[in-house]
Every structure is written in C-alpha cells, then in structure tokens.
Amino acid sequence: MTVVPMETGLLLAGILFLLGLVGVLVRRNVIFMLMSIEIMLNAAGLAFVIAGASWGQADGQVMFIFILTMAAAEVSVGLALILQFYRQFKTLDADVASQMRE
Amino acid sequence: MFGTIWIIPFLPLLSFLILAITGKRWSEKTVSILGVGSVGISALFTVLIGIQFLTNPPPGHFVVQTLWSWMEVGSLTPAIAFHLDALSLVFCFVVTFVGFIIHLYSSEFMEEDEGFSRFFAYMNLFVGSMLILVLADNLVLLYLGWEGVGLCSYLLIGFWYKDPQNGYAARKAFVVTRVGDTAMAIGLFLLFTSFGTLHIDTLLDAASQNWATGTTMAVLASALLLGGAVGKSAQLPLQTWLPDAMAGPTPVSALIHAATMVTAGVYLIARTNVIFMLAPATQLAVAIIGAATLLIAGFAALTQVDIKRVLAYSTISQIGYMFLALGVGAWSAAILHFMTHAFFKALLFLAAGVVILAMHHEHNMFKMGGLRKELPITFWTFLIGSASLAALPIVTAGFYSKDLILWYAWAGEQGNFWLWLAGFAGAFITAIYTFRMVFVTFYGKRKSEISHKPGKRMLIPLVILAVFSIIGGLVETPHTLGHIQLFSKMLENVLPSTGILHSGISEELILQIVTALLALLGIYLAYYLWLKKFSLVQKITQVKLLATSQRFFFSGWGFDWLYDRLFVFPAVWLARINRRDFIDLFYDGIADANRYFHQELRKTQSGQIRWYALGILIGALITLTIVVFI
Amino acid sequence: MTILFYIAGVIAILSTIMVITRLNAVHALLYLIVSLLSVSVIFFLVGAPFIGILEIIVYAGAIMVLFIFIIMMLNLGKESEEQEKRWLERKMWFGPGILAAILLIEFIYIIFPGFQKNIPESTVYPREVGLSLFSTYLLGVELAAFLLLAGIIGAYHLGHRSRKPLHRFFEERNPK
C-alpha cells in the first residue's frame, strides 16, 4: 500500500515553504506577496501534519487547525490593508511604502 | 570648653554652604551678617578656648577631639580629628581674628559688587579650610585643608573672572602651587610607607626613634615637605605666582596672600619640625631659601610701581624671614614673626585697599601722592603698619619679631654670619621700599581727586590692626628690653627651644643698635630719594647699567621669563606638535569607524519590506548554518 | 499508492512555481488553488482526512474566494500585467533563488540522515482531533477565537472607507 517516507513529506513542505519565500522576496505586487505568505503558511501546516501522522497522533492536525485559523485572520486583515494601500497610493507596488525609514 | 573645638571650623563651613546654595536670594546685609558673623563667632570661640588653654592647660598641653573616622584603607585610618596645642592655637587665633577683621572690612569694600554673596562664600570656605589645616591631627586631613585653601586662593584670585588677565593669574597661582603640592603628596606617601601612619604625633615619635640624624630618608622626606611649603609660601623657586595673585580683590590679598594661607608652609615646617631636625641638610636649605628669597623679593619690591605688588614682594620677603628663622631652628621666632606679620601686612593691604578705592581703582603709586590730608586715619594706620614692617625699634611689633630672628641667625647653633648678613641687608632694603611706598603715596602733590571716602566698617579694622601692629610684639622681648618670654613659654611644649652659641647682653645690644640704625638709615634714604630729591632717582635710572638692573628687578629677577623658556614654551610646543598623537588617532579612528559603519548600515534601512524579508532569510541561513555545521 | 503521493507532490511544487511566476493575479490564484488541492490529496494519503477536507473548504474555498473578491474590487486591468512584467526582471530571481537553494540543501542535510521513518497507514479520525482540540488545546482554541475576533474587527475597520486617514502612514502625500 502507501509507503510514504516521512523525510520526503517534510522535504516537500520545505520546498513549498522556500518557493513561498522566494515569492515574497521577488514579487513587488502586494497581492502576490500575500499569496506567497499563504503558501508558506500552508507549507508549515503540511510539515505539522506529516510529522503528526508519522507518530499516529492528532496533535499535528490540531496545529494545522490553528494555522488555518491564523491564516484566515491574517488574510482578512491583510486584504483590508491592501485595499487601503491601493486607495492611498493608487498602486500595488510594495516598494512605494518606504516611508517607515524616515 | 575643649569639647567645642569643632565649632571653630564648622561655623565658617556652614556659612559657606548656606551662602553657596542660597546666597543669591539674600540682601547684602544678610549675606554680610552671615559671612562676617560666622567668622566672628569662630574668633570668639577661639579666644575663649585659648583663655582656658592658657589658664588651665590640659594634660600634655594638647587636646584632641576626634569627631569620626574618615576612612579605613589598610593601616591608613585617618580620622576627622582636631588637635589643639599652642602652635595650632596661635594660627587659629590669627586666622579667625584677623580673618574676622578682614571680613568686616570686606563687607564695605565689596559693596554693590555683583558677586557679593559668592565672595563671602569663598572667603568663608577659605577660613574653614585654613582652620582644618591648622587643627588637623593627621597629615591627610591637613592635606585636605591645604588643597582647600589652594582652591579658595584660585577662586578668589580669579574672582573678577570677566577679565581674562585675572583668570590667567588664578591659573598661574594654581598650577605653580600644584608643583609644590605634588612634592608634598609624594613626601606624605614616603612617610606613610616608612611608618605606616600619617597621624602627626605618632609619626613624629616614630621618626625620632627610627631615623638617625642625617638619614637619607629623613632628608628626602623633609625635602619633599619643604617643596610643598615652598610652593604654598611663595618662596624661591616657586615664588612667581604671588605677585600675579594681586589680581584678586584687596581683602583677598590681605587675608590669603599675606596673613594666613601663604604662611601655611611655615606652619607645615613648624609642625613637622622633628623631621626637619633629623635632616640638617634640609634645614640648612630652608635657611638658605629664606635668606635668598628675602633678598630677591626685597630688591624686586624696590622697583615696583603697583602698590599691591610692592606689598606682595614684601610678603614674599617677610616669609623669607620666617623660613630663615625655621632654618636656623628659631621655631618660636618664626611663629612670632608670622603673627606680627599677619597684623601689619593685613593692615597695609587693607589700608592700600582704601587708597585704591579712593583713587578709582588706580594701583600705580606714582599717580597717587598727597593723600595724607585726605585720608588721615588711613595715613596714620598705614604709617604704623609701614613702621612695623620696617621694624622701627621698640615701638613696633615687627621690631621684636625680626630682631629675634636676626639674633638667632647670628647666635643660634645653626646660624652663621652669612645668613645673618642676608637678614641684616634685607632689613635695610625693607625699610627703603616700605617708606618709598609711604612717601610716594601719601606725601607730595595730590595728583587726582578722591572718589570714595572709607566708612566705619573699613576704618575700624584698620585701627584695630594698627593697635596690634604696635603691641603685638610685646609678648616676647629680648634680654635687653625686659626679657618677656610669654610667647616662647607658651610654645615650648610644641616647638623645641633654640640653642645659643654665644650669649651676652652686650653683643645682643650692639646688634640691635646696628639693626635699628640701619632701619632708620633706610627710612631716611627713602625720604631723601623719593621726597626731597626725586630728580636724583630720575638721574640714577638714566644710567644704563642701573636702568637695566631696575628692569631686571622690576620683572622679579626674570623668573617668569626663565620659567616661560624652561617649562611653558616646551610644554606648549609639545602640545602643538603632538596635537594629533597616537592616542588621539586611536580614538578618532574608533569614531571614524563607527561613522563609516553607520553610513553603510544606514543603506540597509531602505524602508522596503522585501529587503527586510531578505535580511530575515540571510539571518535564518546563517543561524541554521551555525547550528547544523558547527 | 505511493506513486500518488509523489504525483501530488510534484503537482504541488509545479503549481506553486506557477503561482509565483504568473503576471495575472487571477491566474496565479487558480494555480494556488491547484497547489492547495494537491496538498489536500497528500493529507488524505497520510491519514489526515479531516485536515484534507478543511484544506479544500477553508483554504481553497474561503480564503481564495477572499482573494478573488479583492482582485475584483481593485479591478486591475491589462496595464497591471504590463507593469508586473516590468517589475519582474530576470536578475531579480538570482539572489533569493540562490539563498533559497542553499537553505534547501541545508534542509536536506538535516532531514535525511535523521529519521528513516515511514508514515504508518493508520488514519487519525476527526473524533480524535476534536477530543484533543477541546481538551489538551482548549486554551489554544480560546486564543484562536480571540484572534478571529480581532481579525474581524481589524478587517472591518481597515476596509471602512473613512474621510480621515487612519494613520499618518496613509496621509495624502504632497504631489511634487
């Protein structure tokens, strides 16, 4: 039947996480950055579930539920911020918002 | 009564604190009541304690009052403790009594000065420090007072600090005396490493038991102490600061630079006389320094035109007499001369202050003249002070003390002909320059109008001091004149008596008559040159050699010039070429590196969130690498 | 059946790569849904069916729909794609790519020699998850509730179109 080595599962989570990270670093569009963050969160959840499953425990799944909750809250606030950002700057370029430096 | 010794220095210090913290709020009247009153009450306590001390002497002829332990570092355990014996008593009396009179005078002299309360605060601090100095029972506390009076001297010379010249004079006094103080501090270290204590009585006992006469250590220690004394008392070779110190207000010159502080060196040597007697070489050096200083300063005083500088050089010269007395072992004679000198020199300075105030702050004697009728009380008191300084025989205090010094220089075991001759010649010069000052200032034609008539608070001190300048010497008279020995009897428990080589009334009498005649001759010469035949003086000064020597004397024997070349210029030169030295470069380098890294790191603060995310990534990478591979 | 895991994994990676390289936001979003669905398949395979369902309903369903709403509200046109093209220069990929590659190598280095463990075939059912969630992790559930409340309020507050700027950060900048 299914023989899934845990290492492979964790590696998949790692690759997905890094792809999300690259996305955050490369994209200037805030919507894409937010999407990339979702990828990273999902990858982290995947790692939890794989690790939990390999011990036959429910804890990994519980953690995923928490991550899911957190992602939902984060996305709702983040999208609202994007909305405000676009209204203010008439663009989605994250580099425009560099006034924090001053 | 002896339990109240602590009050004597405490009151001026308390008044200093009050004036220093809240002085600006109060009227001049309140300030002067506080400033003068505190010293006055101290003087009262001193007199009361003194009376008890003399009528009902404590066992051992000294009292110690330990207030508290100051610090404990190993075996160094100095206490805040006061040691009162006859020597301290004389100094206490002069400091508080003359100090009180000068404070009273200042309350009028300094009227309507911006820094009225500041002046009294400093003066009170000075009196407090000086009392700590003379009452200290250990050398650490003495050093505290020593530095305290040095600080007050600095503050008061530069009292009118808005003129940079005054600030310069103050710094010069501070730095030059610091040279002596450093020597003294090293001397204290040496004494401490030798005996493990700085308590004066214990130290002196240990020294007399452990050191043979003429030991190298004794010579070294006493020479270092002498260094401190020379700096403080403006003796050769550290005398250059005192004439410049006249930049301070006149009461300051009277109190600090004539009556009290400059004699601290005399006190130090008298207090540690045991160590000096163990080192005959140093004691001879003391005598030679005294003799040389009194001559050099006397000649310098002859040529000055600034009335206060004449008095300053005269002070140096008179302290030279005290050193001469200390050097020949005439301890009580030195202290007697200190006391009479405090009276008549304070008197002269205060009277000069009246004249200067009356003459629109003019210091040049040759622009004064003819003040005899305008300022009669000042004139008479000034004349009494001058007579005392010139040691006019029998009627003045200065005669008795100076005569005693000359007698011991001649007849004492450690005296010799040359030391006597120096003192003898000095007496002649003293008479000349003193009466030159009197004749030029008070006689002749009037050259300018009087601007300020002295009030009661200025004249009463003059009169009191004039009385003491006359009768102050009667506590000790020579064999030929009644042989009163109150003063030396009082001091005999503290200071050793002086051995006499050749005695004999007739010899003493001849010396006295010669000295007296010489003083009178000096006065007459001054009268002849500066009053009767002033043209002769002008003619003399046109002779090239004499004019050159006059300029030489005027500059104080060129010591300032010499020290500038020897010490000041090389130091300035070194400072200039070494402006960017290694240490500076090092610290500048740190600053530059910080600035550079700041500029570089600033660039990372771009405000762009993606760069920050990249920073997190790199940080995570580095951390992970360290965790995994190391 | 092991092959299913690898297929799903490859699809997840490929579709994620597509997500971060697309110019059009809606296309990227669709690829993201594909990625999430393939991850969901993996959840089913490793014996976590409850999480697989949640992944589809909440992630691929609710959250992605939120994204689509926003993209629709912003109403980005053709020119935004042009702009994305200008923003995504090729050289931009090098730095993050290399760093990510190094990180990946370290991941592999850490993971592989460590466990040598296969995931067992047992399934953890929602019952166990629920029991664990509402007993051991009750405090976490409460906190999650707070977080969601804060999210609702925050989203409402930020999404509200007010006259006054909410923060000086949003103040109208002076046109230069």
XYZ file of C-alpha atoms in Angstrom, chain A:
102
model
C 0.000 0.000 0.000
C 1.108 3.519 0.520
C 4.636 3.746 1.793
C 5.377 7.374 2.310
C 8.709 8.151 3.885
C 8.430 10.974 6.359
C 11.532 12.630 5.021
C 10.014 13.063 1.622
C 6.932 14.656 3.112
C 8.993 17.075 5.143
C 11.136 17.837 2.123
C 8.007 18.668 0.133
C 6.931 21.024 2.903
C 10.399 22.602 2.844
C 10.342 23.104 -0.920
C 6.899 24.657 -0.806
C 7.998 26.930 2.019
C 11.068 28.087 0.110
C 9.036 28.721 -3.016
C 6.755 30.910 -0.932
C 9.751 32.695 0.473
C 11.194 33.347 -2.964
C 7.814 34.661 -3.984
C 7.768 37.136 -1.116
C 11.253 38.329 -1.988
C 10.798 38.600 -5.718
C 7.314 39.961 -6.219
C 6.651 43.663 -5.805
C 2.899 43.333 -6.037
C 1.466 43.158 -2.534
C -1.276 40.700 -3.586
C 1.370 38.265 -4.786
C 3.334 38.771 -1.621
C 0.261 37.919 0.406
C -0.328 34.823 -1.708
C 3.266 33.740 -1.171
C 2.804 34.113 2.551
C -0.235 31.834 2.267
C 1.955 29.268 0.512
C 4.492 29.458 3.334
C 1.806 29.045 5.991
C 0.336 26.120 4.160
C 3.771 24.520 3.868
C 4.272 24.908 7.589
C 0.899 23.275 8.196
C 1.887 20.435 5.874
C 5.041 19.853 7.893
C 2.988 19.681 11.093
C 0.518 17.205 9.652
C 3.243 14.975 8.172
C 5.119 14.929 11.455
C 1.951 14.255 13.447
C 0.878 11.498 11.075
C 4.202 9.747 11.274
C 3.580 9.237 15.004
C -0.092 8.468 14.538
C -1.054 11.374 16.741
C -3.731 14.044 16.394
C -1.541 16.935 17.580
C -0.209 17.757 14.130
C -3.729 18.126 12.814
C -4.676 20.336 15.752
C -1.730 22.586 14.913
C -2.891 22.752 11.331
C -6.274 23.927 12.513
C -4.621 26.689 14.477
C -2.532 27.697 11.490
C -5.659 27.712 9.389
C -7.380 29.998 11.845
C -4.422 32.276 11.927
C -4.187 32.350 8.143
C -7.839 33.268 7.874
C -7.474 36.157 10.284
C -4.245 37.281 8.639
C -5.720 37.221 5.153
C -8.772 39.208 6.178
C -6.689 41.915 7.804
C -4.019 41.804 5.095
C -6.523 42.178 2.284
C -8.149 45.089 4.055
C -4.749 46.683 4.303
C -4.137 46.116 0.609
C -7.402 47.844 -0.091
C -6.359 50.872 1.934
C -2.932 50.797 0.396
C -4.326 50.872 -3.108
C -6.675 53.693 -2.248
C -3.805 55.685 -0.857
C -1.036 55.096 -3.363
C -3.059 54.122 -6.429
C -0.631 51.264 -6.935
C 0.175 47.845 -5.504
C 3.952 48.385 -5.512
C 5.246 47.418 -2.050
C 8.420 49.448 -2.575
C 6.416 52.666 -2.666
C 5.611 52.207 1.001
C 9.086 53.003 2.244
C 8.270 55.956 4.474
C 8.965 53.983 7.626
C 12.631 54.744 7.000
C 12.247 58.407 7.850
